[in-house]
Amino acid sequence: MGVIATDNNKVTLIYNSENSIGKQTIGYVKSAEKEVLTIDNSKTKITGTQWAEIADKLKINICDLIDQEHPNFIEIYGEDKVDITTDDCIKVLQNSPETLAYAILINADKFYVIKTPSDVEKHIKIKSNNNNQ
């Protein structure tokens, strides 16, 4: 069992409220048919172990979760593409949460990278606005 709780009746969104993808994605997720839990990484600290599990479930490197073009990342590491360690990437995500490149959607036990807000619709059922059903 992982450290991140998953639930068949719940959708979890990990996002950063300081970027537009995160802000816009919330609207899509809140229209899910399931209960919704939102985790804003600028307000809720995510542990290194949790970041490692998220990356593992997404089948990506932790460093791929970082927007290396974000001004705060560039201020620390410079404009050239850098090769940093996994531990460094965890520290960046924890200390500069605004550098999170994507929102992360957890639906039941499946993890998804959300690059655009509309990506949410591919992974969850949305409540119908039609009251005649």
mmCIF file of C-alpha atoms in Angstrom:
data_model
loop_
_atom_site.group_PDB
_atom_site.id
_atom_site.type_symbol
_atom_site.label_atom_id
_atom_site.label_comp_id
_atom_site.label_asym_id
_atom_site.label_seq_id
_atom_site.Cartn_x
_atom_site.Cartn_y
_atom_site.Cartn_z
ATOM 1 C CA MET A 1 0.000 0.000 0.000
ATOM 2 C CA GLY A 2 1.286 3.447 -0.897
ATOM 3 C CA VAL A 3 1.465 6.511 1.298
ATOM 4 C CA ILE A 4 -1.091 8.361 -0.818
ATOM 5 C CA ALA A 5 -4.629 7.296 -0.006
ATOM 6 C CA THR A 6 -6.737 6.343 -2.989
ATOM 7 C CA ASP A 7 -10.486 5.785 -2.980
ATOM 8 C CA ASN A 8 -12.787 4.407 -5.676
ATOM 9 C CA ASN A 9 -15.397 7.008 -4.687
ATOM 10 C CA LYS A 10 -13.081 10.013 -4.674
ATOM 11 C CA VAL A 11 -11.146 12.140 -7.144
ATOM 12 C CA THR A 12 -8.048 13.954 -5.872
ATOM 13 C CA LEU A 13 -6.409 16.888 -7.607
ATOM 14 C CA ILE A 14 -2.897 17.991 -6.669
ATOM 15 C CA TYR A 15 -2.276 21.417 -8.154
ATOM 16 C CA ASN A 16 -0.706 24.800 -7.561
ATOM 17 C CA SER A 17 -3.098 27.725 -7.141
ATOM 18 C CA GLU A 18 -0.434 30.124 -8.389
ATOM 19 C CA ASN A 19 -0.519 28.828 -11.968
ATOM 20 C CA SER A 20 -3.298 29.015 -14.530
ATOM 21 C CA ILE A 21 -3.487 25.259 -15.218
ATOM 22 C CA GLY A 22 -4.128 24.594 -11.542
ATOM 23 C CA LYS A 23 -6.745 27.334 -11.176
ATOM 24 C CA GLN A 24 -8.643 26.320 -14.309
ATOM 25 C CA THR A 25 -8.474 22.581 -13.620
ATOM 26 C CA ILE A 26 -10.333 22.959 -10.330
ATOM 27 C CA GLY A 27 -13.518 23.913 -12.206
ATOM 28 C CA TYR A 28 -13.422 20.722 -14.238
ATOM 29 C CA VAL A 29 -12.672 18.509 -11.258
ATOM 30 C CA LYS A 30 -15.425 20.036 -9.110
ATOM 31 C CA SER A 31 -17.964 18.909 -11.697
ATOM 32 C CA ALA A 32 -16.962 15.257 -11.188
ATOM 33 C CA GLU A 33 -19.642 12.751 -10.252
ATOM 34 C CA LYS A 34 -17.442 11.591 -7.342
ATOM 35 C CA GLU A 35 -16.413 13.323 -4.138
ATOM 36 C CA VAL A 36 -13.497 15.700 -4.785
ATOM 37 C CA LEU A 37 -10.408 16.407 -2.684
ATOM 38 C CA THR A 38 -8.158 19.257 -3.831
ATOM 39 C CA ILE A 39 -4.607 19.655 -2.565
ATOM 40 C CA ASP A 40 -2.935 22.979 -3.307
ATOM 41 C CA ASN A 41 0.795 22.294 -2.995
ATOM 42 C CA SER A 42 1.411 25.990 -2.235
ATOM 43 C CA LYS A 43 -0.580 25.560 0.997
ATOM 44 C CA THR A 44 -0.160 21.859 1.820
ATOM 45 C CA LYS A 45 3.343 20.419 2.028
ATOM 46 C CA ILE A 46 3.776 17.180 0.094
ATOM 47 C CA THR A 47 6.516 14.944 1.462
ATOM 48 C CA GLY A 48 9.430 13.611 -0.553
ATOM 49 C CA THR A 49 8.018 10.101 -0.165
ATOM 50 C CA GLN A 50 4.675 11.278 -1.558
ATOM 51 C CA TRP A 51 6.373 13.001 -4.523
ATOM 52 C CA ALA A 52 8.314 9.790 -5.201
ATOM 53 C CA GLU A 53 5.092 7.762 -5.150
ATOM 54 C CA ILE A 54 3.317 10.246 -7.424
ATOM 55 C CA ALA A 55 6.147 10.092 -9.976
ATOM 56 C CA ASP A 56 6.222 6.294 -9.750
ATOM 57 C CA LYS A 57 2.461 6.005 -10.307
ATOM 58 C CA LEU A 58 2.716 8.436 -13.237
ATOM 59 C CA LYS A 59 5.674 6.417 -14.585
ATOM 60 C CA ILE A 60 7.804 9.542 -14.918
ATOM 61 C CA ASN A 61 10.929 10.952 -13.291
ATOM 62 C CA ILE A 62 10.267 13.303 -10.360
ATOM 63 C CA CYS A 63 12.260 15.988 -12.178
ATOM 64 C CA ASP A 64 9.697 15.859 -15.014
ATOM 65 C CA LEU A 65 7.164 17.362 -12.603
ATOM 66 C CA ILE A 66 9.174 20.589 -12.493
ATOM 67 C CA ASP A 67 8.731 23.449 -14.939
ATOM 68 C CA GLN A 68 12.386 24.241 -15.591
ATOM 69 C CA GLU A 69 11.299 27.371 -17.484
ATOM 70 C CA HIS A 70 9.574 28.827 -14.425
ATOM 71 C CA PRO A 71 11.228 32.113 -13.377
ATOM 72 C CA ASN A 72 11.862 30.870 -9.828
ATOM 73 C CA PHE A 73 13.609 27.746 -11.122
ATOM 74 C CA ILE A 74 15.713 29.815 -13.542
ATOM 75 C CA GLU A 75 16.651 32.189 -10.720
ATOM 76 C CA ILE A 76 18.177 29.275 -8.778
ATOM 77 C CA TYR A 77 19.573 27.071 -11.576
ATOM 78 C CA GLY A 78 20.039 29.412 -14.536
ATOM 79 C CA GLU A 79 18.511 29.431 -18.006
ATOM 80 C CA ASP A 80 20.349 26.426 -19.416
ATOM 81 C CA LYS A 81 18.740 23.004 -19.108
ATOM 82 C CA VAL A 82 20.160 21.432 -15.954
ATOM 83 C CA ASP A 83 20.675 17.865 -14.884
ATOM 84 C CA ILE A 84 19.723 17.782 -11.201
ATOM 85 C CA THR A 85 19.360 14.829 -8.857
ATOM 86 C CA THR A 86 16.093 13.301 -7.703
ATOM 87 C CA ASP A 87 16.749 14.649 -4.206
ATOM 88 C CA ASP A 88 17.256 18.144 -5.644
ATOM 89 C CA CYS A 89 13.978 17.836 -7.557
ATOM 90 C CA ILE A 90 12.120 16.875 -4.391
ATOM 91 C CA LYS A 91 13.604 19.909 -2.633
ATOM 92 C CA VAL A 92 12.555 22.172 -5.516
ATOM 93 C CA LEU A 93 8.968 20.845 -5.386
ATOM 94 C CA GLN A 94 8.843 21.298 -1.624
ATOM 95 C CA ASN A 95 10.554 24.698 -1.399
ATOM 96 C CA SER A 96 9.274 26.228 -4.656
ATOM 97 C CA PRO A 97 5.848 24.602 -5.108
ATOM 98 C CA GLU A 98 4.943 27.073 -7.867
ATOM 99 C CA THR A 99 7.384 25.225 -10.162
ATOM 100 C CA LEU A 100 5.015 22.229 -10.375
ATOM 101 C CA ALA A 101 4.618 21.880 -14.145
ATOM 102 C CA TYR A 102 1.259 20.094 -14.196
ATOM 103 C CA ALA A 103 -1.742 19.310 -12.095
ATOM 104 C CA ILE A 104 -2.012 15.677 -11.008
ATOM 105 C CA LEU A 105 -5.341 13.875 -10.998
ATOM 106 C CA ILE A 106 -5.928 10.747 -8.950
ATOM 107 C CA ASN A 107 -9.101 8.869 -9.842
ATOM 108 C CA ALA A 108 -9.541 5.714 -7.770
ATOM 109 C CA ASP A 109 -6.035 4.194 -7.947
ATOM 110 C CA LYS A 110 -5.045 5.746 -11.312
ATOM 111 C CA PHE A 111 -2.737 8.760 -11.532
ATOM 112 C CA TYR A 112 -2.785 11.211 -14.479
ATOM 113 C CA VAL A 113 -0.750 14.254 -15.530
ATOM 114 C CA ILE A 114 -3.075 17.131 -16.402
ATOM 115 C CA LYS A 115 -1.361 19.434 -18.899
ATOM 116 C CA THR A 116 -4.513 21.334 -19.869
ATOM 117 C CA PRO A 117 -7.674 21.704 -17.800
ATOM 118 C CA SER A 118 -9.781 19.861 -20.381
ATOM 119 C CA ASP A 119 -7.558 16.759 -19.925
ATOM 120 C CA VAL A 120 -9.649 16.086 -16.806
ATOM 121 C CA GLU A 121 -12.631 15.075 -18.943
ATOM 122 C CA LYS A 122 -10.658 12.140 -20.356
ATOM 123 C CA HIS A 123 -10.235 10.630 -16.883
ATOM 124 C CA ILE A 124 -13.398 11.322 -14.864
ATOM 125 C CA LYS A 125 -17.152 11.277 -15.350
ATOM 126 C CA ILE A 126 -18.605 14.765 -15.254
ATOM 127 C CA LYS A 127 -22.021 15.489 -13.706
ATOM 128 C CA SER A 128 -24.632 15.956 -16.365
ATOM 129 C CA ASN A 129 -26.403 19.295 -16.579
ATOM 130 C CA ASN A 130 -29.421 17.545 -18.091
ATOM 131 C CA ASN A 131 -32.078 17.143 -15.407
ATOM 132 C CA ASN A 132 -34.298 14.948 -17.603
ATOM 133 C CA GLN A 133 -32.247 11.797 -17.128
#
